[in-house]
Short mmCIF file of C-alpha atoms in Angstrom, two decimals:
data_model
loop_
_atom_site.label_atom_id
_atom_site.label_comp_id
_atom_site.label_asym_id
_atom_site.label_seq_id
_atom_site.Cartn_x
_atom_site.Cartn_y
_atom_site.Cartn_z
CA UNK Y 1 -23.35 4.04 -6.16
CA UNK Y 2 -22.32 7.46 -4.81
CA UNK Y 3 -23.51 8.23 -1.33
CA UNK Y 4 -24.24 11.52 0.29
CA UNK Y 5 -24.22 11.97 4.07
CA UNK Y 6 -27.95 12.67 4.06
CA UNK Y 7 -28.66 9.46 2.13
CA UNK Y 8 -26.18 7.58 4.28
CA UNK Y 9 -28.17 8.41 7.44
CA UNK Y 10 -31.61 8.10 5.92
CA UNK Y 11 -31.01 4.72 4.22
CA UNK Y 12 -28.75 2.88 6.55
CA UNK Y 13 -31.76 1.48 8.39
CA UNK Y 14 -33.32 0.23 5.19
CA UNK Y 15 -29.99 -1.26 4.23
CA UNK Y 16 -30.22 -3.88 6.95
CA UNK Y 17 -33.35 -5.37 5.52
CA UNK Y 18 -32.40 -5.16 1.87
CA UNK Y 19 -28.74 -4.60 1.15
CA UNK Y 20 -27.36 -6.45 4.14
CA UNK Y 21 -29.35 -9.58 3.45
CA UNK Y 22 -28.13 -9.49 -0.14
CA UNK Y 23 -24.54 -8.76 0.63
CA UNK Y 24 -24.25 -11.32 3.44
CA UNK Y 25 -25.23 -14.00 0.94
CA UNK Y 26 -22.32 -15.69 -0.89
CA UNK Y 27 -21.09 -13.84 -3.93
CA UNK Y 28 -18.85 -16.61 -5.14
CA UNK Y 29 -18.78 -20.18 -3.86
CA UNK Y 30 -15.11 -20.69 -4.61
CA UNK Y 31 -11.96 -18.74 -5.45
CA UNK Y 32 -11.69 -17.76 -9.14
CA UNK Y 33 -8.96 -16.11 -11.02
CA UNK Y 34 -10.05 -13.80 -13.85
CA UNK Y 35 -7.09 -14.82 -16.04
CA UNK Y 36 -7.88 -12.15 -18.61
CA UNK Y 37 -7.76 -9.37 -15.98
CA UNK Y 38 -4.51 -8.09 -14.72
CA UNK Y 39 -4.10 -4.55 -13.45
CA UNK Y 40 -0.97 -2.39 -13.67
CA UNK Y 41 0.69 -2.74 -10.33
CA UNK Y 42 1.90 0.84 -10.25
CA UNK Y 43 -1.65 2.14 -10.85
CA UNK Y 44 -3.02 -0.21 -8.24
CA UNK Y 45 -0.65 1.16 -5.69
CA UNK Y 46 -1.96 4.71 -6.09
CA UNK Y 47 -3.85 5.38 -2.89
CA UNK Y 48 -7.21 7.21 -2.79
CA UNK Y 49 -7.77 10.63 -1.21
CA UNK Y 50 -7.88 9.18 2.35
CA UNK Y 51 -4.62 7.26 1.95
CA UNK Y 52 -4.32 3.45 2.11
CA UNK Y 53 -4.57 1.37 5.25
CA UNK Y 54 -1.98 -1.36 5.26
CA UNK Y 55 -0.10 -3.85 7.31
CA UNK Y 56 3.32 -5.24 6.63
CA UNK Y 57 6.60 -3.86 5.17
CA UNK Y 58 6.22 -1.20 2.55
CA UNK Y 59 8.92 -2.92 0.39
CA UNK Y 60 7.56 -6.49 0.79
CA UNK Y 61 8.04 -8.49 -2.40
CA UNK Y 62 4.24 -9.26 -2.67
CA UNK Y 63 1.39 -6.80 -2.24
CA UNK Y 64 -2.17 -8.01 -1.67
CA UNK Y 65 -4.95 -5.43 -2.07
CA UNK Y 66 -8.37 -6.48 -0.89
CA UNK Y 67 -11.53 -4.62 -1.85
CA UNK Y 68 -14.09 -5.44 0.87
CA UNK Y 69 -17.41 -4.49 2.25
CA UNK Y 70 -18.19 -4.73 5.96
CA UNK Y 71 -21.58 -6.32 5.15
CA UNK Y 72 -20.08 -9.01 2.94
CA UNK Y 73 -20.23 -12.58 4.33
CA UNK Y 74 -17.22 -13.88 2.41
CA UNK Y 75 -15.22 -10.86 3.55
CA UNK Y 76 -16.05 -11.67 7.17
CA UNK Y 77 -15.07 -15.28 6.55
CA UNK Y 78 -11.69 -14.19 5.15
CA UNK Y 79 -11.10 -11.90 8.10
CA UNK Y 80 -11.84 -14.63 10.63
CA UNK Y 81 -10.39 -17.72 8.98
CA UNK Y 82 -7.71 -16.70 6.47
CA UNK Y 83 -6.30 -13.33 7.56
CA UNK Y 84 -4.80 -14.47 10.93
CA UNK Y 85 -2.74 -17.19 9.11
CA UNK Y 86 -1.84 -14.79 6.30
CA UNK Y 87 -0.62 -12.26 8.86
CA UNK Y 88 1.36 -14.77 10.86
CA UNK Y 89 3.03 -16.50 7.88
CA UNK Y 90 3.54 -13.72 5.39
CA UNK Y 91 2.79 -10.22 6.68
CA UNK Y 92 4.61 -10.35 10.06
CA UNK Y 93 7.59 -12.02 8.39
CA UNK Y 94 8.05 -9.16 5.83
CA UNK Y 95 6.97 -11.22 2.78
CA UNK Y 96 3.59 -9.54 2.11
CA UNK Y 97 2.15 -6.06 2.38
CA UNK Y 98 -1.60 -6.15 2.77
CA UNK Y 99 -3.84 -3.23 1.88
CA UNK Y 100 -7.54 -3.09 2.66
CA UNK Y 101 -9.69 -0.81 0.53
CA UNK Y 102 -13.24 0.23 1.08
CA UNK Y 103 -15.84 -1.13 -1.31
CA UNK Y 104 -19.11 -0.67 0.54
CA UNK Y 105 -22.06 -2.59 -0.91
CA UNK Y 106 -24.57 -0.47 0.90
CA UNK Y 107 -24.84 2.64 3.16
CA UNK Y 108 -24.43 0.58 6.36
CA UNK Y 109 -21.09 -0.71 5.18
CA UNK Y 110 -20.03 2.79 4.27
CA UNK Y 111 -20.93 3.97 7.74
CA UNK Y 112 -18.83 1.21 9.28
CA UNK Y 113 -15.80 2.17 7.18
CA UNK Y 114 -16.26 5.81 8.18
CA UNK Y 115 -16.21 4.77 11.82
CA UNK Y 116 -13.03 2.76 11.31
CA UNK Y 117 -11.35 5.74 9.70
CA UNK Y 118 -12.57 8.04 12.58
CA UNK Y 119 -11.21 5.67 15.21
CA UNK Y 120 -7.70 6.63 14.31
CA UNK Y 121 -4.82 5.27 12.22
CA UNK Y 122 -3.70 2.68 14.76
CA UNK Y 123 -7.22 1.42 15.34
CA UNK Y 124 -8.40 0.97 11.74
CA UNK Y 125 -7.62 -2.74 11.45
CA UNK Y 126 -8.86 -3.64 14.97
CA UNK Y 127 -12.10 -1.86 14.31
CA UNK Y 128 -12.61 -3.60 10.95
CA UNK Y 129 -11.82 -6.94 12.64
CA UNK Y 130 -14.45 -6.19 15.29
CA UNK Y 131 -17.00 -5.28 12.72
CA UNK Y 132 -16.50 -8.41 10.78
CA UNK Y 133 -16.54 -10.55 13.94
CA UNK Y 134 -19.84 -8.94 15.08
CA UNK Y 135 -21.28 -8.62 11.57
CA UNK Y 136 -24.41 -10.64 12.11
CA UNK Y 137 -25.29 -8.76 15.27
CA UNK Y 138 -25.25 -5.25 13.72
CA UNK Y 139 -25.81 -5.89 9.98
CA UNK Y 140 -28.94 -8.01 10.65
CA UNK Y 141 -30.24 -5.92 13.55
CA UNK Y 142 -33.77 -4.62 13.42
CA UNK Y 143 -32.38 -1.14 14.12
CA UNK Y 144 -28.97 -1.32 12.44
CA UNK Y 145 -27.88 2.24 13.06
CA UNK Y 146 -28.64 1.84 16.77
CA UNK Y 147 -26.68 -1.47 16.75
CA UNK Y 148 -23.78 0.18 15.01
CA UNK Y 149 -23.77 3.01 17.51
CA UNK Y 150 -23.83 0.49 20.41
CA UNK Y 151 -20.87 -1.31 18.79
CA UNK Y 152 -19.05 2.05 18.36
CA UNK Y 153 -19.29 2.62 22.11
CA UNK Y 154 -16.89 -0.31 22.60
CA UNK Y 155 -14.43 1.74 20.51
CA UNK Y 156 -14.77 4.87 22.57
CA UNK Y 157 -17.27 6.80 20.47
CA UNK Y 158 -19.80 9.02 22.15
CA UNK Y 159 -23.15 9.82 20.58
CA UNK Y 160 -21.70 13.19 19.49
CA UNK Y 161 -18.54 11.71 17.96
CA UNK Y 162 -20.57 9.02 16.28
CA UNK Y 163 -22.85 11.54 14.61
CA UNK Y 164 -19.91 13.79 13.75
CA UNK Y 165 -18.16 10.92 11.98
CA UNK Y 166 -21.19 9.83 9.98
CA UNK Y 167 -21.94 13.41 8.82
CA UNK Y 168 -18.42 14.09 7.69
CA UNK Y 169 -18.96 14.68 3.95
CA UNK Y 170 -15.27 14.76 3.15
CA UNK Y 171 -14.76 11.41 4.69
CA UNK Y 172 -17.80 9.93 2.88
CA UNK Y 173 -16.56 11.38 -0.39
CA UNK Y 174 -13.18 9.71 0.20
CA UNK Y 175 -14.80 6.34 0.81
CA UNK Y 176 -16.96 6.83 -2.35
CA UNK Y 177 -13.85 7.68 -4.34
CA UNK Y 178 -12.03 4.54 -3.41
CA UNK Y 179 -15.04 2.44 -4.40
CA UNK Y 180 -15.64 4.31 -7.64
CA UNK Y 181 -12.03 4.03 -8.73
CA UNK Y 182 -12.11 0.30 -8.03
CA UNK Y 183 -15.13 -0.01 -10.33
CA UNK Y 184 -13.98 2.24 -13.10
CA UNK Y 185 -10.23 1.61 -13.18
CA UNK Y 186 -9.87 -2.01 -12.03
CA UNK Y 187 -13.27 -3.58 -12.82
CA UNK Y 188 -14.11 -4.45 -9.18
CA UNK Y 189 -17.81 -5.43 -9.05
CA UNK Y 190 -18.08 -7.74 -6.16
CA UNK Y 191 -16.51 -8.49 -2.78
CA UNK Y 192 -14.11 -9.68 -1.82
CA UNK Y 193 -11.87 -8.99 -4.74
CA UNK Y 194 -8.10 -9.47 -4.29
CA UNK Y 195 -5.24 -8.13 -6.37
CA UNK Y 196 -2.00 -10.06 -5.72
CA UNK Y 197 0.90 -8.38 -7.45
CA UNK Y 198 -1.57 -7.11 -10.03
CA UNK Y 199 -3.51 -10.40 -10.72
CA UNK Y 200 -7.11 -10.39 -9.74
CA UNK Y 201 -8.80 -13.13 -7.71
CA UNK Y 202 -12.45 -12.98 -6.78
CA UNK Y 203 -14.46 -14.68 -4.11
CA UNK Y 204 -13.77 -16.96 -1.17
CA UNK Y 205 -10.11 -17.53 -0.48
CA UNK Y 206 -8.44 -19.81 2.01
CA UNK Y 207 -4.91 -19.93 3.31
CA UNK Y 208 -4.24 -23.05 1.27
CA UNK Y 209 -5.13 -21.10 -1.86
CA UNK Y 210 -2.84 -18.27 -0.86
CA UNK Y 211 0.01 -20.60 -0.21
CA UNK Y 212 -0.18 -21.85 -3.73
CA UNK Y 213 -0.40 -18.31 -5.18
CA UNK Y 214 2.23 -16.66 -2.98
CA UNK Y 215 5.03 -19.25 -2.96
CA UNK Y 216 5.90 -18.98 -6.70
CA UNK Y 217 5.94 -15.14 -6.35
CA UNK Y 218 8.20 -15.33 -3.32
CA UNK Y 219 10.50 -17.84 -5.07
CA UNK Y 220 11.00 -15.26 -7.83
CA UNK Y 221 11.71 -12.40 -5.32
#
């Protein structure tokens, strides 16, 4: 799926009724490790044209890369229920670097990521957190673009800056490129997909799961 800015604006409204309902449904009921799939860590760490958005020390012994969609229910669950503990236990203590990469499942999610980028480097993660927290309000809205614009006002966007962001073709191309590379290079086909020091894990993930995965890696560091 490669989006153009015209298609983004024309189909975002339709996405709420179709794509959003689909993507908010569970993709996987449990965490699964695709044991046969392991990506080269150095290739994984190559950022897309927009640069990576990350939290934690650049030289942390463990790197987690999440491919997420803002209209994905399991992604929202991870953001609300797992990420705070992950941040407190591992990211803030210098043990884990966390990278979030855009993998929009629909035009509405692409628009949300574009707004997060437009908000500024220091606001990317707070904006993403807000969008996940309010996901059901804007992703299921009868008029999703209007709901997204109302949400953007909380972030300081005006009508003009909102429109300017969503019609920025270079930005949209960058989001597309991140998604496309995930598909073609690393076999990402659903959200959330996590790469933890190169090993891929798909679906719902809880902090207890992460504890079991991370501790052996940290013991080796």
